[in-house]
Short mmCIF file of C-alpha atoms and ligand atoms in Angstrom, two decimals:
data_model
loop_
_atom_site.label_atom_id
_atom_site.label_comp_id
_atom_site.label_asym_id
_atom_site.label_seq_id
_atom_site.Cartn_x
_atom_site.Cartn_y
_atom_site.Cartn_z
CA UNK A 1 -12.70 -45.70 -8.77
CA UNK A 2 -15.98 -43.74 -6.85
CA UNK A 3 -15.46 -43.58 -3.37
CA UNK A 4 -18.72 -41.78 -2.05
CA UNK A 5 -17.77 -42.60 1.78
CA UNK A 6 -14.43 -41.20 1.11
CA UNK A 7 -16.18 -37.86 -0.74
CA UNK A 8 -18.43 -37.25 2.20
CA UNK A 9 -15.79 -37.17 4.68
CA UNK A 10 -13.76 -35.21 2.67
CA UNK A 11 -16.62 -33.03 2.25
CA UNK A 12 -17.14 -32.60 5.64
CA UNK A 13 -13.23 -32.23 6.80
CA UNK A 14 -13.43 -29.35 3.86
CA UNK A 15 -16.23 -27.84 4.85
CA UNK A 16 -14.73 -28.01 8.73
CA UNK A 17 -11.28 -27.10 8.38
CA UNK A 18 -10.49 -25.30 4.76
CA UNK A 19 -10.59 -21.69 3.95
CA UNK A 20 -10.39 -21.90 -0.34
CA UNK A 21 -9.56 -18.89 -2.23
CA UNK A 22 -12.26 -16.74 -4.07
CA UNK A 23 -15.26 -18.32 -2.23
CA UNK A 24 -18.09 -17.49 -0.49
CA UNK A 25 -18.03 -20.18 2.18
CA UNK A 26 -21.37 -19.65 3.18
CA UNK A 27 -22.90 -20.30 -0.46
CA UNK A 28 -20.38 -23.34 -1.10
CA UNK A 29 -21.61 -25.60 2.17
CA UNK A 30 -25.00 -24.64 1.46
CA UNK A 31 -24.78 -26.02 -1.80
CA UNK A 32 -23.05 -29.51 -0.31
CA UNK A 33 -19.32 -28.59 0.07
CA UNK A 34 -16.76 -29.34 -2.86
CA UNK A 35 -16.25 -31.34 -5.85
CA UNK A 36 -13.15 -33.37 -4.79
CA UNK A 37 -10.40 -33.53 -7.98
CA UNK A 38 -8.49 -36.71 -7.11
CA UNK A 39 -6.95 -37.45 -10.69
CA UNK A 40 -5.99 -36.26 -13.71
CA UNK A 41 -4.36 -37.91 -16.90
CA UNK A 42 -3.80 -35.88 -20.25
CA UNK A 43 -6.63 -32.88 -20.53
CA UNK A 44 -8.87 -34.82 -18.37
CA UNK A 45 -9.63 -34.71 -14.90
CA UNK A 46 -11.27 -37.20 -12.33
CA UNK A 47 -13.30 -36.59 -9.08
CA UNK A 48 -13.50 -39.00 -5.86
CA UNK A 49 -16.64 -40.33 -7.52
CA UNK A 50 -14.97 -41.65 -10.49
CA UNK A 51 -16.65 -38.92 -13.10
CA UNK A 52 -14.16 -38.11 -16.10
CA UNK A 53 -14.37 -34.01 -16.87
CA UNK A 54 -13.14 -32.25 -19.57
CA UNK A 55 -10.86 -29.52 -18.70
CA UNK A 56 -11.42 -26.58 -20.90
CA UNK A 57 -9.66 -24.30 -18.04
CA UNK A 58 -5.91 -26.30 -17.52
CA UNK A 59 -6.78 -25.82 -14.16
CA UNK A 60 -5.94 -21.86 -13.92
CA UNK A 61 -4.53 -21.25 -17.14
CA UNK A 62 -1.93 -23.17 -16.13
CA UNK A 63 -1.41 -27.16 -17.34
CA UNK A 64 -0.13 -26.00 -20.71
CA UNK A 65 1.72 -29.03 -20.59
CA UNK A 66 -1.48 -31.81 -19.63
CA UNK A 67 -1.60 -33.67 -16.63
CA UNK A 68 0.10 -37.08 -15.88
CA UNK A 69 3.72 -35.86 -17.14
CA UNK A 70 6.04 -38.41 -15.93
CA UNK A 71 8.91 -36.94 -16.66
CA UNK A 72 8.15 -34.25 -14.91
CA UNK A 73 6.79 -35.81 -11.40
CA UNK A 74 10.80 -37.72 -12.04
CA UNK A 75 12.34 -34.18 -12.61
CA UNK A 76 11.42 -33.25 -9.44
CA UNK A 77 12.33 -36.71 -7.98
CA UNK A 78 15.63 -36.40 -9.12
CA UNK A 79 16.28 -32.95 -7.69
CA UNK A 80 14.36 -33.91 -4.45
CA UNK A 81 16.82 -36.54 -3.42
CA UNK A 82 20.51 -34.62 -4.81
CA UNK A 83 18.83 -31.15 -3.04
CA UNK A 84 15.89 -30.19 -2.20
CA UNK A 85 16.22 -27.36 -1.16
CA UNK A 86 18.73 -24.62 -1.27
CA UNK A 87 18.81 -20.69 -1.40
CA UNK A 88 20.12 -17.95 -3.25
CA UNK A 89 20.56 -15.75 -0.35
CA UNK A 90 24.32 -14.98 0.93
CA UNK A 91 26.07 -15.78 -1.82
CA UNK A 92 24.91 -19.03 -3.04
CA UNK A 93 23.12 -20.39 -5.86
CA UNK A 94 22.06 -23.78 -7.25
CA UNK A 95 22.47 -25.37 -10.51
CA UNK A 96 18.72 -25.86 -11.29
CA UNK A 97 17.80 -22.01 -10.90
CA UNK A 98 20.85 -20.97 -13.01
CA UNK A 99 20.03 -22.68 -16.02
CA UNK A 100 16.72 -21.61 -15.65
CA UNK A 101 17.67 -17.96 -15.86
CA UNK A 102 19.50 -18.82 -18.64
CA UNK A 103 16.59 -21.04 -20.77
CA UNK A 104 14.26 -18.13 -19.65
CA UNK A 105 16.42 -15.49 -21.07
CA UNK A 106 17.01 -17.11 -24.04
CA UNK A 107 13.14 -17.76 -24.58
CA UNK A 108 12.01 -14.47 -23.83
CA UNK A 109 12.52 -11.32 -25.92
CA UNK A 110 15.15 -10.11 -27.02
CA UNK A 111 17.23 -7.98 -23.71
CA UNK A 112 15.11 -9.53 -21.16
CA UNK A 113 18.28 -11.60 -20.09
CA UNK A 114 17.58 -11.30 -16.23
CA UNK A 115 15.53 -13.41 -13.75
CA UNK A 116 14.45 -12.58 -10.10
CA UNK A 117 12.53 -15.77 -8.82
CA UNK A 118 9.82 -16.30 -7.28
CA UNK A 119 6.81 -18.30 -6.22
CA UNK A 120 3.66 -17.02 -7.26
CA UNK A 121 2.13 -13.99 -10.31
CA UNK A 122 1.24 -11.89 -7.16
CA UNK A 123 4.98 -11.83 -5.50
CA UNK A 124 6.25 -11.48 -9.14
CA UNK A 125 4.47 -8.64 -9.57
CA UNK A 126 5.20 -7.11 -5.70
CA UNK A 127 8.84 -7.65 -6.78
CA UNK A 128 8.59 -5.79 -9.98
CA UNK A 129 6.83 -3.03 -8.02
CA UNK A 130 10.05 -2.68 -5.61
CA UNK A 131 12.00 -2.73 -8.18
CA UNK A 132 10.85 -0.47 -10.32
CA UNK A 133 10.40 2.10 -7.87
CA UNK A 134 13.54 1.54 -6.37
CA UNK A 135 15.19 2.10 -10.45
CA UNK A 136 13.82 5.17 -10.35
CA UNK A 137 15.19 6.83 -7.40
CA UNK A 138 18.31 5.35 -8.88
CA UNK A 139 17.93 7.32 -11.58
CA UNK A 140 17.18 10.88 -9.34
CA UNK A 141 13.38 10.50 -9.64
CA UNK A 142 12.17 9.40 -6.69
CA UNK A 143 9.02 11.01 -7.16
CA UNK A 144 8.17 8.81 -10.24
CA UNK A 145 6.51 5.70 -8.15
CA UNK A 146 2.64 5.94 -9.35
CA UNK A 147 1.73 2.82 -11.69
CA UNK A 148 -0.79 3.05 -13.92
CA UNK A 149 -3.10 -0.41 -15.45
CA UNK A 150 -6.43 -1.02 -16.14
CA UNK A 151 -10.20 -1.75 -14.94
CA UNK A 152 -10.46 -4.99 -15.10
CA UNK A 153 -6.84 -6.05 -14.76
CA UNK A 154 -5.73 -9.04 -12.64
CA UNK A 155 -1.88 -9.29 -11.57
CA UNK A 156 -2.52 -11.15 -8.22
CA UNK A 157 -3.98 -10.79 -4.66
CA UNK A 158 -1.01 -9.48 -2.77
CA UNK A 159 -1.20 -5.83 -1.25
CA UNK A 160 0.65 -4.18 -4.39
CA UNK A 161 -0.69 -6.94 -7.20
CA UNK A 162 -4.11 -6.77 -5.92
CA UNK A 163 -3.77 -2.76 -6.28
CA UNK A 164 -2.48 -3.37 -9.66
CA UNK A 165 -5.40 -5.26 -10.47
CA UNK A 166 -8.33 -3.12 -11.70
CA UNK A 167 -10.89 -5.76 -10.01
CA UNK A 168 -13.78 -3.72 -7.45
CA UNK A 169 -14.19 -6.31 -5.91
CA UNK A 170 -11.30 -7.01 -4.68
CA UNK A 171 -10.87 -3.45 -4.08
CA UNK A 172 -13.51 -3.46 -1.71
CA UNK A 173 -11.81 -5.68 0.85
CA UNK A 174 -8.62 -4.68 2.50
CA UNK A 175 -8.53 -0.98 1.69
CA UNK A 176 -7.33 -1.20 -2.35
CA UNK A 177 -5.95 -0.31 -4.11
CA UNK A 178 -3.01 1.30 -2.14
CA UNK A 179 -1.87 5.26 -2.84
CA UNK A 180 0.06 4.86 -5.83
CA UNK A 181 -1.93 2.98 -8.06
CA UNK A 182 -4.27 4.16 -10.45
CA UNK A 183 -6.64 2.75 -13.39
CA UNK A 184 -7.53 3.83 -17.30
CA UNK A 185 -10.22 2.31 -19.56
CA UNK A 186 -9.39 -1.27 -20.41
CA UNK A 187 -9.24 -1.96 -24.52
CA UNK A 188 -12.65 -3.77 -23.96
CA UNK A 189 -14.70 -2.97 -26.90
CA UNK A 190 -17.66 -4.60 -26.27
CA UNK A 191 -18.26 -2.69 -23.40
CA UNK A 192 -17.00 0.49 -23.56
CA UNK A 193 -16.95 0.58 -27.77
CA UNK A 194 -20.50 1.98 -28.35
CA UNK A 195 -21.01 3.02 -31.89
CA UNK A 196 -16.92 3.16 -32.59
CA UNK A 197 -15.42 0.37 -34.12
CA UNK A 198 -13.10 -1.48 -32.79
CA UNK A 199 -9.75 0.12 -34.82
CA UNK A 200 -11.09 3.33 -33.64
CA UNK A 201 -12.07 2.34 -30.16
CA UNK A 202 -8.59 0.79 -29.92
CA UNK A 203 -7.10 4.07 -30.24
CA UNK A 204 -9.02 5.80 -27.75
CA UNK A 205 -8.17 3.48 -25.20
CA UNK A 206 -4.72 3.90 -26.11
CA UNK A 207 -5.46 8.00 -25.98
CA UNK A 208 -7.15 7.38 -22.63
CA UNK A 209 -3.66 5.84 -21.30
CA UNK A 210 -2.10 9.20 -22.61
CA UNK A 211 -4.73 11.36 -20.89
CA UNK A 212 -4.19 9.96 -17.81
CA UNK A 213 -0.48 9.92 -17.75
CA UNK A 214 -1.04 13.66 -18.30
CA UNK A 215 -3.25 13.79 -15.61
CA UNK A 216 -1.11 12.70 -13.37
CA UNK A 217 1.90 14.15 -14.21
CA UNK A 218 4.23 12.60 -16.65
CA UNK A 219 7.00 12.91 -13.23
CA UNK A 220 5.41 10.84 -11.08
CA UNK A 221 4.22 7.75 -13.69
CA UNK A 222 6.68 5.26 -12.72
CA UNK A 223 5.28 2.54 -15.31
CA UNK A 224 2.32 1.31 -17.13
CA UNK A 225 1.19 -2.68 -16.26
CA UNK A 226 -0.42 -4.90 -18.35
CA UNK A 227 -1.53 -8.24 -19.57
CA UNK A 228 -1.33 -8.74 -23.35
CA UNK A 229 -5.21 -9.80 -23.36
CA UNK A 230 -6.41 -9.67 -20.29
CA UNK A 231 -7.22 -13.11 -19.29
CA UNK A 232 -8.89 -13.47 -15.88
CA UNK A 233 -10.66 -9.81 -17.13
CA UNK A 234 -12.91 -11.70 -19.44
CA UNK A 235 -10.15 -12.51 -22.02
CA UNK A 236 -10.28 -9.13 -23.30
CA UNK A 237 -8.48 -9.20 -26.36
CA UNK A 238 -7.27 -5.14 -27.73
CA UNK A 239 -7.87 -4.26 -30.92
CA UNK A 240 -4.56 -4.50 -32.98
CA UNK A 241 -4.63 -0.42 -33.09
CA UNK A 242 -4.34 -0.34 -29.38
CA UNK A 243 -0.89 -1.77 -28.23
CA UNK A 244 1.31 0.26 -31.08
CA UNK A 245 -0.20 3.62 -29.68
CA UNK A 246 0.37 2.31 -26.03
CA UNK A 247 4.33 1.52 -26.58
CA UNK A 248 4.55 5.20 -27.94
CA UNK A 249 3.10 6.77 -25.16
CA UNK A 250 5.08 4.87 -22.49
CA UNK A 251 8.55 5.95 -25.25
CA UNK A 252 6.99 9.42 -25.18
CA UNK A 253 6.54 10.00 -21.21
CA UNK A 254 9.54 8.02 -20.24
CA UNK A 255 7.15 5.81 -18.41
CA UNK A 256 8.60 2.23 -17.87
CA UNK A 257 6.45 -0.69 -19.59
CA UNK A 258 5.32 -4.09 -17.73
CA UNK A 259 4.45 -6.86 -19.46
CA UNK A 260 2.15 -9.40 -17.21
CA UNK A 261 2.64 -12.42 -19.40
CA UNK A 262 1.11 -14.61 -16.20
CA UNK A 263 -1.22 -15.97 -18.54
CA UNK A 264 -0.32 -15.19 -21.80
CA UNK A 265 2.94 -16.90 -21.75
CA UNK A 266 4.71 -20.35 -22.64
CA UNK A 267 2.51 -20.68 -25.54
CA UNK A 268 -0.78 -20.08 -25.02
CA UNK A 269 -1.49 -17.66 -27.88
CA UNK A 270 0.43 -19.44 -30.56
CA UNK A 271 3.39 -17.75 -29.64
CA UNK A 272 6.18 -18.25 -26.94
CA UNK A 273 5.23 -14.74 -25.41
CA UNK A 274 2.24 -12.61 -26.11
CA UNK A 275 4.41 -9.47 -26.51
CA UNK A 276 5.77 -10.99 -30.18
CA UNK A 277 2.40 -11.06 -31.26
CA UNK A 278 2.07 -7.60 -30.43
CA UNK A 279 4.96 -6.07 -31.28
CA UNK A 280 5.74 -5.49 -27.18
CA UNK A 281 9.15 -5.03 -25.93
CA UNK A 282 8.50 -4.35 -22.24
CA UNK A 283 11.34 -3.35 -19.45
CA UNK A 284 10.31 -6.13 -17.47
CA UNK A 285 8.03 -8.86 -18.01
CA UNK A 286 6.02 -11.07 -15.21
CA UNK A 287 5.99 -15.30 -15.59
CA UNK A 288 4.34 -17.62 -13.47
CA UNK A 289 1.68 -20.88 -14.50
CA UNK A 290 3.18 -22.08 -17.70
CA UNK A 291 6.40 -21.93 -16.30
CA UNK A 292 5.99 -24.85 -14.57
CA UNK A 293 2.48 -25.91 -16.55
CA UNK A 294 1.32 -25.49 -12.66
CA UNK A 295 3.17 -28.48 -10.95
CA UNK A 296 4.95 -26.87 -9.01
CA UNK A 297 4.47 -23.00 -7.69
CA UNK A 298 7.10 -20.85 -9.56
CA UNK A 299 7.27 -17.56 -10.76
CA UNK A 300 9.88 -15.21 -12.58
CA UNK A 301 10.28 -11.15 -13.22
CA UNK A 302 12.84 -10.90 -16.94
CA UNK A 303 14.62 -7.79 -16.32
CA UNK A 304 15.56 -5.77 -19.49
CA UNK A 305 19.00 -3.87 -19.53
CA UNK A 306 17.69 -0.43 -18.61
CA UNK A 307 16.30 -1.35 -15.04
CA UNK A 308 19.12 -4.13 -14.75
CA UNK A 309 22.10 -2.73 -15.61
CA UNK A 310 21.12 0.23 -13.36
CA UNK A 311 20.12 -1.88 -10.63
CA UNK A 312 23.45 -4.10 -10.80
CA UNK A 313 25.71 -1.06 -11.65
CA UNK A 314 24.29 1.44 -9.03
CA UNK A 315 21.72 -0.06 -6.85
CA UNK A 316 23.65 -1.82 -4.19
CA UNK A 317 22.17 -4.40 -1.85
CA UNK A 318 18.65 -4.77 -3.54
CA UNK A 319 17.13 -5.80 0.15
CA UNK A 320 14.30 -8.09 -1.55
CA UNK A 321 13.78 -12.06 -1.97
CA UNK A 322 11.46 -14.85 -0.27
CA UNK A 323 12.76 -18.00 1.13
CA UNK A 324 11.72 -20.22 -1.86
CA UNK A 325 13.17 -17.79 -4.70
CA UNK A 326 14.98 -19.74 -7.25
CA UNK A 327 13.82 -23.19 -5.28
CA UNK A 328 15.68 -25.94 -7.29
CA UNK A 329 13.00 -28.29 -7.33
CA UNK A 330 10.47 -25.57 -9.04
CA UNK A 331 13.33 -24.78 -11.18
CA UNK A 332 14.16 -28.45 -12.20
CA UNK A 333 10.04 -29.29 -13.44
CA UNK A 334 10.58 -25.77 -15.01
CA UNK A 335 13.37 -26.52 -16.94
CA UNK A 336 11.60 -30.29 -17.89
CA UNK A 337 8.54 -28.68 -18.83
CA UNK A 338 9.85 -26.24 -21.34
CA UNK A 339 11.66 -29.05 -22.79
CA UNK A 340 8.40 -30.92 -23.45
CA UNK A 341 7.28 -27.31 -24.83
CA UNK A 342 10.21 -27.61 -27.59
CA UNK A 343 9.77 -31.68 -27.89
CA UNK A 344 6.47 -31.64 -29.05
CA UNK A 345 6.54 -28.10 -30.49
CA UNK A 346 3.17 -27.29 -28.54
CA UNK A 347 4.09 -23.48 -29.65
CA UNK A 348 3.54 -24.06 -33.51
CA UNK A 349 0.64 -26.49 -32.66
CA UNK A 350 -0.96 -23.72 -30.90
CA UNK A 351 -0.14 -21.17 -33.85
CA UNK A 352 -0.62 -23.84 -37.13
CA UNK A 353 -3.42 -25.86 -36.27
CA UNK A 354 -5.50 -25.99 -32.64
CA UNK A 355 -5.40 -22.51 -32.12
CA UNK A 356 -6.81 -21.60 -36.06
CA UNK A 357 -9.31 -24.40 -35.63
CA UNK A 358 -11.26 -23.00 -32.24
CA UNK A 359 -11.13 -19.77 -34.07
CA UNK A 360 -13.14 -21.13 -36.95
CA UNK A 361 -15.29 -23.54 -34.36
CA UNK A 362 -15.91 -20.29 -31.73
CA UNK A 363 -17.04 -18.58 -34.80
CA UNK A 364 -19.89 -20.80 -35.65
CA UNK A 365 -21.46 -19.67 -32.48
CA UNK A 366 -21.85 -16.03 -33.37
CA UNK A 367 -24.98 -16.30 -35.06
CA UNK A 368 -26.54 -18.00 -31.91
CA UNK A 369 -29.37 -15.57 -30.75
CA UNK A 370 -27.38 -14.86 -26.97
CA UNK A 371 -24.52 -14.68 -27.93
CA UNK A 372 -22.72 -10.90 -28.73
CA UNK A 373 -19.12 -11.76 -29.94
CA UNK A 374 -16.05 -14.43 -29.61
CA UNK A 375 -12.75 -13.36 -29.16
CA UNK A 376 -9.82 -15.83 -29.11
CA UNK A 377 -5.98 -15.75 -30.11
CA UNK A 378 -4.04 -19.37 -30.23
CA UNK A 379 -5.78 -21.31 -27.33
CA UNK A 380 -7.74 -18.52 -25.27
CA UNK A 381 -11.04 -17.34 -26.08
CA UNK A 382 -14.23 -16.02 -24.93
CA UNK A 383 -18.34 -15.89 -25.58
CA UNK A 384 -20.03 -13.13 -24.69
CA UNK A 385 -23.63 -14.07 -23.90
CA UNK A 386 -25.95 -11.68 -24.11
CA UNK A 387 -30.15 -10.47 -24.42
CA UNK A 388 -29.28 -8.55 -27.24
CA UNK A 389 -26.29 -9.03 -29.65
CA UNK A 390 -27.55 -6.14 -32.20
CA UNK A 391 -26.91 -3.49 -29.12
CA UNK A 392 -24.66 -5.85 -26.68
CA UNK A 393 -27.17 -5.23 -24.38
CA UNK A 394 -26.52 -7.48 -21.26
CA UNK A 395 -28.52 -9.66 -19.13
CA UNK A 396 -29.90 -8.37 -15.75
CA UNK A 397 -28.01 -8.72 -12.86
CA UNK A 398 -24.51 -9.12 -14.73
CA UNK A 399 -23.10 -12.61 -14.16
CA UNK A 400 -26.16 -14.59 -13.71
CA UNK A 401 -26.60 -16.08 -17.58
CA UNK A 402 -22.55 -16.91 -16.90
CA UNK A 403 -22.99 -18.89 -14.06
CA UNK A 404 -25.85 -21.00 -15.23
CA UNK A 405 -23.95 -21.31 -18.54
CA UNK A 406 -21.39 -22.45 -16.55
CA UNK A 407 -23.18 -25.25 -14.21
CA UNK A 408 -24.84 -26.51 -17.73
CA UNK A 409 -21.49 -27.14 -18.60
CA UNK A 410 -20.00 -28.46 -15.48
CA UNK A 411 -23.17 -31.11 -15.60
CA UNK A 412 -21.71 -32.05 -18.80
CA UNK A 413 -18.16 -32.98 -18.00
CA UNK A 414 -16.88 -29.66 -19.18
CA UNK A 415 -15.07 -27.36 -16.84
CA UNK A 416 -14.80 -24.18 -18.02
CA UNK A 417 -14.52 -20.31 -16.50
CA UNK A 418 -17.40 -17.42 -16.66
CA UNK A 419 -16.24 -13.93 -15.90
CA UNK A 420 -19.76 -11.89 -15.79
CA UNK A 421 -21.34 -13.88 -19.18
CA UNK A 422 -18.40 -14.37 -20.61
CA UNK A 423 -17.35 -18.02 -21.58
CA UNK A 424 -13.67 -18.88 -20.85
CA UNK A 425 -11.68 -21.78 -22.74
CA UNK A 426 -7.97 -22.17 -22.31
CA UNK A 427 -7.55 -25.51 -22.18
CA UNK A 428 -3.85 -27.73 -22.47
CA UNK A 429 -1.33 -26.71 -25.23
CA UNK A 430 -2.05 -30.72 -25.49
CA UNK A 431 -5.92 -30.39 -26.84
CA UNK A 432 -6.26 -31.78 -29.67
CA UNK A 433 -9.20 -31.61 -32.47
CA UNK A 434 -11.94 -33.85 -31.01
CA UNK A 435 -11.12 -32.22 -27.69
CA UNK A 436 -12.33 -28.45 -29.36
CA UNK A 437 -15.10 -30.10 -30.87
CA UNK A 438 -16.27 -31.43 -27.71
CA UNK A 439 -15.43 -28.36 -25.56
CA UNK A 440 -17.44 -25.74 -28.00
CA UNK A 441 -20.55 -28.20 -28.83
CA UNK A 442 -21.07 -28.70 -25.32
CA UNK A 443 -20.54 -24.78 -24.74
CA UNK A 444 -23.40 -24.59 -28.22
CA UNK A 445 -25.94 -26.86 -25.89
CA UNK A 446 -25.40 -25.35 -22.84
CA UNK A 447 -26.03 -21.68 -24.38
CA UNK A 448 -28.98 -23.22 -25.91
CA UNK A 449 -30.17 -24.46 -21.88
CA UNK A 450 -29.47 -20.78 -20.57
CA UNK A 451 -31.27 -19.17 -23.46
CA UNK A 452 -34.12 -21.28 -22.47
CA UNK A 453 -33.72 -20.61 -18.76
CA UNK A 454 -33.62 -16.98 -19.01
CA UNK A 455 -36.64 -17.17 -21.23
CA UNK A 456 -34.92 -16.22 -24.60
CA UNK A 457 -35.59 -19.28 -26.65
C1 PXG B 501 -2.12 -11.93 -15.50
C2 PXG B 501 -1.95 -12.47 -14.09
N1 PXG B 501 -1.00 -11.93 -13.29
C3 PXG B 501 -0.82 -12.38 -12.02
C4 PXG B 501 -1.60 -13.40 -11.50
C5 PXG B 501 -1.38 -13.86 -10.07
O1 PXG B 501 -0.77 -15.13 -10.07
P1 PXG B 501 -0.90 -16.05 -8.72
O2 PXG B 501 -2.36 -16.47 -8.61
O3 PXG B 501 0.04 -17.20 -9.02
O4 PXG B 501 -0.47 -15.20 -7.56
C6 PXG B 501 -2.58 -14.02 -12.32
C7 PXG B 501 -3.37 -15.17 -11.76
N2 PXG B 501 -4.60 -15.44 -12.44
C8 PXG B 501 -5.60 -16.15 -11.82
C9 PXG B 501 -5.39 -16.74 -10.58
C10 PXG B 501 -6.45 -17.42 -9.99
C11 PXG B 501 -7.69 -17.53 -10.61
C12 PXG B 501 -7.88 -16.92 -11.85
C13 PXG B 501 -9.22 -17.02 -12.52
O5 PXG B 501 -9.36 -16.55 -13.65
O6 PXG B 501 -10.13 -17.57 -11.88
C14 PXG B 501 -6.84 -16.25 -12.45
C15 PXG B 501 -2.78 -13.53 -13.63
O7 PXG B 501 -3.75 -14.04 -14.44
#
């Protein structure tokens, strides 16, 4: 149903009265305000002016579930009228966020049996970094509070997640990162490889970690944080020599590891967690999107025994928690959404058919003349465009061949995600075949438009 009236006055009141994240405001009214997303059904999306669009992004990496989930918008029904809204402070708890803790700990690896709630991946990962700081002058260290991630990380856009990130960027507004927080190579090979290949490259990032743990003093590391792959990075997937070394290191310094399965979790690579994949058995481990497949804001820190059963047997008051931790509503979609997770077995889907299949579909695009490597585990991937795939030489300025890749696409009724010229897909645990084969011939034309618009073909 197109409502253009509607869409300019929305336009307008957005344009008048909205701040939106990530955006430069001046650039976004010059270019005629926002695309207004008034629907969605299944993997599909639906602006105010009735077009259908394809979404190859579940929203943030987030729907893993689809859109239109009835049982789900009734979940939250249901809780709404018996409660609300309740707290955990003071003594109190309420069913929904209890069995929650308990689903999640069963889910999770094995010892990460412990849930501290909250809203968003950013306060997730602020309350790991209180935490974890506060273990360790538990423990007689108080010294040990540095944490250590990578360039290109992203754990949020709080004071202490944004610090944690390894984005410039970001860094360059606000005065980030904070003292405290400091950055090693990421396990990127395509731009940092050179002539090494990727095993080998994979264990010099991994030696990098080492060297810089060294650096700055074994003492003071309080814990290394990262994402699996790192997703919002440019789905920069390690080589499988990389996280095996890493675990050591963190064993070998006494250096806590975080696991930032924001992303990576619920299912999106095939597995429930990431950090089975690769072998990972973190201290904690950070949960938001999936949790909830994004319909309501929810996010969870799994504690492991080590910081827990220090925390609970020593720590005291732990004087940390926001209003909405352990909200019951969140917690009741939560617990409705995983259950659609098991019902339909969207894990094995992932692992056994849709995420094998874009594997072999990305692959076809690697002998396209822009295009320097695909990357993808279960149903996450990436195409690095660039002028010359025999050196991975990029495109000048960095970024530009990604955004016009991107707006081909977008004209197309496929929403996807460029980070520099990278192509993004992670699309609904839900996609199905025809929805892959759409998503990556679309992505083949629209590589073939940018080739021709920066001259190449
Ligand atoms: C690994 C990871 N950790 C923490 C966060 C922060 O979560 P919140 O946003 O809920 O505070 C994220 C979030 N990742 C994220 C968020 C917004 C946009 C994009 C993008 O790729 O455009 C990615 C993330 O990807």
């Amino acid at each position: 149903t197109s409502q253009p009236d509607q869409t300019v006055r929305w336009r307008e009141s957005d344009t008048a009265h909205h701040l939106h994240p990530f955006t430069d405001y001046k650039g976004l009214a010059e270019e005629g305000g926002s695309r207004i997303i008034t629907h969605a059904d299944g993997v599909h999306l639906t602006d105010s002016e009735g077009r259908r669009i394809l979404d190859a992004m579940a929203g943030l990496w987030c729907v893993n579930v689809g859109y239109g989930r009835p049982e789900l918008a009734q979940a939250a029904y249901d809780q709404m009228l018996q409660l609300p809204y309740y707290n955990a402070f003071f003594k109190t708890a309420t069913p929904p966020s209890i069995e929650l803790a308990a689903k999640l700990a069963e889910l999770t690896p094995k010892g990460l049996d412990r849930a501290f709630f909250g809203s968003s991946g950013s306060d997730a990962n602020d309350t790991m970094v209180r935490m974890v700081r506060h273990f360790w002058a538990l423990k007689g260290q108080p010294e040990k509070t540095v944490f250590l991630s990578r360039v290109h990380a992203y754990h949020g856009s709080t004071m202490a997640s944004a610090s944690l990130g390894g984005q410039a960027a970001m860094h360059g507004q606000g005065g980030l990162p904070l003292p405290g927080f400091e950055h090693v190579m990421p396990p990127y090979w395509f731009d940092y490889g050179g002539e090494l290949s990727p095993a080998t490259f994979g264990e010099a990032a991994a030696q990098a970690v080492e060297d810089k743990i060294l650096s700055i003093g074994p003492e003071n590391v309080a814990a290394f944080v990262g994402e699996p792959l790192q997703g919002a990075g440019g789905v920069i997937i390690p080589p499988e020599t990389y996280w095996p070394r890493v675990q050591d290191i963190c064993r070998k310094y006494d250096v806590l590891l975080i696991v930032d399965e924001v992303i990576t979790g619920f299912g999106r690579t095939g597995h429930w967690f990431a950090s089975e994949y690769y072998g990972l058995e973190p201290d904690l481990m950070i949960l938001a999107k999936g949790i909830t497949s994004g319909y309501l804001p929810l996010s969870a820190v799994m504690v492991g025994p080590r910081v827990a059963d220090t925390l609970i047997a020593e720590g005291g008051e732990f004087f940390h928690g926001f209003t909405y931790s352990g909200h019951p509503v969140a917690c009741a979609v939560a617990l409705e959404n995983l259950a659609i997770l098991e019902r339909e077995q969207l894990v094995e889907k992932v692992r056994d058919d849709t995420g094998p299949y874009l594997a072999r579909r990305l692959a076809e695009l690697r002998d396209h003349p822009i295009v320097g490597e695909v990357r993808s585990l279960g149903l996450v991937g990436a195409v690095e465009l660039c002028a010359d795939p025999a050196t991975r030489r990029h495109f000048e300025p960095l970024g530009k061949a990604g955004t016009i890749c991107r707006d081909h696409c977008f004209a197309s009724d496929v929403i996807l995600r460029a980070v520099r010229d990278a192509m993004i897909v992670s699309p609904p645990l839900t996609f199905e075949r025809t929805h892959i084969d759409q998503m990556v011939d679309t992505l083949r034309t629209c590589i073939d438009r940018t080739a021709r618009d920066l001259g190449v073909l």
